[in-house]
Coordinates of N, CA and C in Angstrom, one line a residue:
X1 N 46.6 -16.0 18.4 CA 46.3 -16.6 20.0 C 47.9 -17.9 19.9
X2 N 48.8 -17.7 20.8 CA 49.3 -19.0 21.1 C 49.6 -19.4 22.6
X3 N 49.6 -20.7 22.6 CA 49.5 -20.9 23.8 C 51.3 -21.5 24.4
X4 N 51.7 -20.9 25.1 CA 53.4 -21.3 25.4 C 53.8 -22.9 25.6
X5 N 54.7 -23.3 25.3 CA 54.8 -25.2 25.6 C 53.7 -26.3 24.9
X6 N 53.4 -25.7 24.1 CA 52.4 -26.8 23.0 C 53.2 -27.0 22.1
X7 N 53.1 -28.1 21.2 CA 53.8 -28.5 20.0 C 53.4 -27.4 19.0
X8 N 54.7 -27.5 17.9 CA 53.8 -26.3 17.2 C 53.0 -26.7 16.3
X9 N 52.8 -27.8 16.3 CA 51.3 -28.3 15.3 C 50.3 -28.6 15.9
X10 N 50.4 -28.7 17.3 CA 48.7 -28.4 18.1 C 49.1 -27.0 18.3
X11 N 49.9 -26.5 18.5 CA 49.7 -24.5 18.3 C 49.0 -24.4 17.7
X12 N 49.5 -24.7 16.4 CA 48.5 -24.3 14.9 C 47.2 -24.6 15.0
X13 N 46.8 -26.1 15.3 CA 45.4 -26.7 15.3 C 44.5 -26.0 16.7
X14 N 45.7 -25.2 17.8 CA 45.0 -24.5 18.2 C 44.0 -23.3 17.8
X15 N 45.4 -22.6 17.0 CA 45.1 -21.6 16.8 C 43.9 -21.2 15.5
X16 N 43.8 -22.5 14.7 CA 43.0 -22.8 13.8 C 41.3 -22.6 14.4
X17 N 41.8 -23.6 15.9 CA 40.2 -23.9 16.1 C 39.6 -22.6 16.7
X18 N 40.8 -21.8 17.1 CA 40.1 -20.7 17.8 C 39.2 -19.5 17.4
X19 N 40.2 -19.0 15.4 CA 40.1 -18.6 14.4 C 38.6 -19.1 14.4
X20 N 38.3 -20.5 14.1 CA 37.1 -21.0 13.7 C 35.8 -20.7 14.7
X21 N 36.2 -21.1 16.2 CA 35.5 -20.5 16.9 C 34.9 -19.4 17.3
X22 N 35.9 -18.0 16.9 CA 35.2 -16.9 16.9 C 34.6 -16.2 15.3
X23 N 35.2 -17.2 14.1 CA 34.2 -16.6 13.1 C 32.6 -17.7 13.1
X24 N 32.5 -18.7 13.9 CA 31.1 -19.6 14.2 C 30.4 -18.4 14.9
X25 N 30.9 -17.9 16.5 CA 30.3 -17.1 16.9 C 30.0 -15.9 16.1
X26 N 30.8 -15.4 15.5 CA 29.9 -14.0 14.5 C 29.1 -13.9 13.6
X27 N 28.6 -15.8 13.2 CA 28.0 -15.7 12.2 C 26.5 -16.5 12.6
X28 N 27.1 -16.5 14.0 CA 25.5 -16.8 15.4 C 24.8 -16.1 15.7
X29 N 25.9 -14.7 15.7 CA 25.1 -13.2 15.8 C 24.8 -12.7 14.7
X30 N 25.2 -12.9 13.8 CA 24.7 -12.3 12.6 C 23.6 -13.0 12.1
X31 N 23.4 -14.5 12.3 CA 22.3 -15.1 12.5 C 20.6 -14.7 12.5
X32 N 21.4 -14.3 14.2 CA 20.5 -14.1 15.3 C 19.9 -12.4 14.7
X33 N 21.1 -11.6 13.8 CA 20.3 -10.2 13.7 C 19.7 -10.0 12.8
X34 N 19.8 -11.3 12.1 CA 19.1 -12.0 10.5 C 17.4 -11.8 11.0
X35 N 18.0 -13.0 12.1 CA 16.1 -13.3 12.3 C 15.2 -12.6 12.7
X36 N 16.1 -10.9 13.8 CA 15.1 -10.2 14.0 C 15.1 -9.4 12.8
X37 N 15.9 -8.6 12.4 CA 15.4 -7.9 10.9 C 14.6 -8.7 10.8
X38 N 14.4 -9.8 10.0 CA 13.4 -10.8 9.1 C 11.4 -11.0 9.8
X39 N 11.9 -10.3 11.3 CA 10.6 -10.5 12.2 C 10.5 -9.2 12.2
X40 N 11.1 -8.5 12.0 CA 10.8 -6.9 12.0 C 10.0 -6.5 10.6
X41 N 10.6 -7.3 9.9 CA 10.0 -6.9 8.3 C 9.1 -8.0 7.9
X42 N 8.3 -8.6 8.7 CA 7.8 -9.5 8.6 C 6.3 -8.5 9.2
X43 N 6.6 -8.1 10.1 CA 5.7 -7.3 11.0 C 5.2 -6.0 9.9
X44 N 6.1 -5.4 9.4 CA 5.6 -4.1 8.7 C 5.1 -4.9 7.0
X45 N 5.6 -6.0 6.2 CA 5.2 -6.6 5.7 C 3.2 -6.7 6.0
X46 N 3.1 -7.2 7.5 CA 1.6 -7.4 7.3 C 1.2 -6.1 7.7
X47 N 1.7 -4.8 8.5 CA 1.2 -3.6 8.6 C 0.9 -3.0 7.5
X48 N 1.3 -3.4 6.2 CA 1.5 -2.4 5.0 C 0.0 -3.4 4.1
X49 N -0.1 -4.6 4.9 CA -1.3 -5.4 3.8 C -2.4 -5.1 4.1
X50 N -2.5 -4.4 6.2 CA -4.0 -4.2 6.2 C -3.8 -2.7 5.7
X51 N -3.5 -1.8 5.4 CA -3.4 -0.4 4.9 C -3.8 -1.0 3.8
X52 N -2.7 -1.5 3.0 CA -3.8 -2.1 1.4 C -5.3 -2.7 1.9
X53 N -5.4 -3.0 2.1 CA -6.8 -3.8 2.1 C -8.2 -2.4 2.9
X54 N -7.4 -2.1 3.8 CA -8.5 -0.7 4.2 C -9.0 0.2 2.8
X55 N -7.0 0.9 2.3 CA -7.3 1.6 0.9 C -8.3 0.9 0.3
X56 N -8.3 -0.3 -0.2 CA -9.5 -1.0 -0.8 C -10.8 -0.7 -0.8
X57 N -10.9 -1.1 0.6 CA -12.5 -0.6 0.7 C -13.2 0.7 0.9
X58 N -12.1 0.9 1.0 CA -12.5 2.9 1.0 C -12.9 3.0 -0.5
X59 N -11.8 3.1 -1.0 CA -11.6 2.8 -2.5 C -13.0 2.5 -3.3
X60 N -13.1 1.1 -2.2 CA -14.7 0.5 -3.2 C -15.8 1.6 -2.9
X61 N -15.5 1.8 -1.6 CA -16.7 2.7 -0.9 C -16.9 4.2 -2.0
X62 N -15.6 4.4 -2.0 CA -15.8 5.8 -2.8 C -16.3 5.8 -4.4
X63 N -15.7 4.4 -4.9 CA -16.7 4.7 -5.9 C -18.2 3.9 -6.1
X64 N -18.2 3.4 -5.1 CA -20.0 2.7 -4.9 C -20.7 4.3 -5.0
X65 N -19.8 5.9 -4.3 CA -21.1 6.1 -4.2 C -20.4 7.1 -5.5
X66 N -19.9 7.6 -6.2 CA -19.3 8.0 -7.2 C -20.8 7.4 -8.5
X67 N -20.9 6.3 -8.1 CA -21.8 5.4 -9.3 C -23.2 5.5 -9.0
X68 N -23.0 6.2 -7.5 CA -24.5 6.2 -7.4 C -24.9 7.9 -7.2
X69 N -23.6 8.6 -7.2 CA -23.8 9.8 -7.8 C -24.1 10.4 -9.4
X70 N -23.4 9.4 -10.2 CA -23.7 9.4 -11.8 C -24.9 9.0 -11.9
X71 N -25.7 7.9 -10.9 CA -26.5 7.9 -11.8 C -27.9 9.0 -11.2
X72 N -27.7 9.0 -10.4 CA -28.7 11.1 -9.8 C -28.8 11.9 -10.9
X73 N -27.1 12.0 -11.1 CA -26.7 13.0 -12.5 C -27.7 12.5 -13.8
X74 N -27.4 11.4 -14.4 CA -28.3 10.6 -15.6 C -29.4 10.7 -15.3
X75 N -30.1 10.9 -13.9 CA -32.0 11.1 -14.3 C -31.9 12.1 -14.4
X76 N -31.4 13.6 -13.3 CA -31.6 15.0 -13.7 C -31.6 15.2 -14.9
X77 N -30.2 14.9 -15.7 CA -30.0 15.4 -17.5 C -31.2 14.7 -18.3
X78 N -31.8 13.6 -18.0 CA -33.5 12.7 -18.2 C -34.7 14.2 -18.6
X79 N -34.6 14.0 -17.2 CA -34.9 15.1 -16.5 C -35.2 16.8 -17.1
X80 N -33.9 17.6 -17.3 CA -33.9 18.1 -18.2 C -33.8 18.2 -19.7
X81 N -33.6 16.7 -20.1 CA -33.9 16.5 -21.5 C -35.4 16.9 -22.4
X82 N -36.1 16.2 -21.2 CA -37.6 16.0 -21.0 C -38.4 17.7 -21.0
X83 N -37.6 18.5 -19.8 CA -38.3 19.3 -19.2 C -38.5 20.4 -20.7
X84 N -37.0 20.1 -21.3 CA -36.4 21.1 -22.4 C -37.4 21.3 -23.7
X85 N -38.0 19.7 -24.1 CA -38.1 19.0 -24.9 C -39.7 20.3 -25.0
X86 N -40.1 19.6 -24.1 CA -41.7 20.6 -24.1 C -41.4 21.9 -24.2
X87 N -40.7 22.7 -23.4 CA -40.2 23.8 -23.4 C -40.5 24.4 -25.1
X88 N -39.2 23.6 -25.7 CA -39.1 24.1 -27.0 C -40.4 23.9 -27.8
X89 N -41.1 22.6 -27.7 CA -42.7 22.5 -28.0 C -43.6 23.6 -28.0
X90 N -43.8 24.4 -26.5 CA -44.3 25.7 -26.4 C -43.9 26.9 -26.9
X91 N -42.4 26.8 -27.4 CA -41.8 27.9 -28.2 C -40.8 28.8 -27.2
X92 N -40.5 27.7 -26.1 CA -39.5 28.7 -25.2 C -38.0 27.9 -26.0
X93 N -36.9 29.2 -26.1 CA -35.5 29.5 -26.3 C -34.7 28.8 -25.3
X94 N -35.2 27.3 -25.0 CA -34.0 26.8 -24.1 C -32.9 26.8 -23.8
X95 N -32.0 26.8 -24.9 CA -30.7 27.9 -24.5 C -30.5 29.2 -24.2
X96 N -31.7 29.9 -24.4 CA -31.3 31.2 -23.9 C -31.5 31.0 -22.1
X97 N -32.7 30.2 -22.1 CA -33.1 30.0 -20.8 C -32.1 29.7 -20.0
X98 N -31.5 28.1 -20.4 CA -30.5 27.5 -19.7 C -29.4 28.3 -19.2
X99 N -28.7 29.1 -20.5 CA -27.8 30.1 -20.0 C -28.3 30.7 -18.8
X100 N -29.3 31.9 -19.0 CA -30.0 32.8 -17.6 C -29.6 31.8 -16.7
X101 N -30.2 30.5 -16.5 CA -29.8 30.2 -15.0 C -28.6 30.3 -14.6
X102 N -27.9 29.3 -15.5 CA -26.1 29.6 -15.2 C -25.4 30.4 -15.2
X103 N -26.2 32.4 -15.4 CA -25.2 33.3 -15.5 C -25.6 33.6 -13.8
X104 N -26.9 33.1 -13.2 CA -27.5 33.8 -12.1 C -26.7 32.7 -11.0

């Protein structure tokens, strides 16, 4: 972009100024775009953090439920052991009884 009637050195300065101004506007717009992208990424990050927290809570609840079930299973196994011992004392074939129960 040249200005007619200007001295060559002034014309070069004007052109350099124009190029710098154009570059500055482009950088300014790019900065605005980066700020918008940053805000979007921050929102997505916070959403993901909330999802992770919800998953942690669900995992903890599931783990507690599993522990309760394992405890109940242990109690039932102890009952089976006691009953099995007593049945053996009475002469019963516990393995055969348990196998029969499992087949039904």
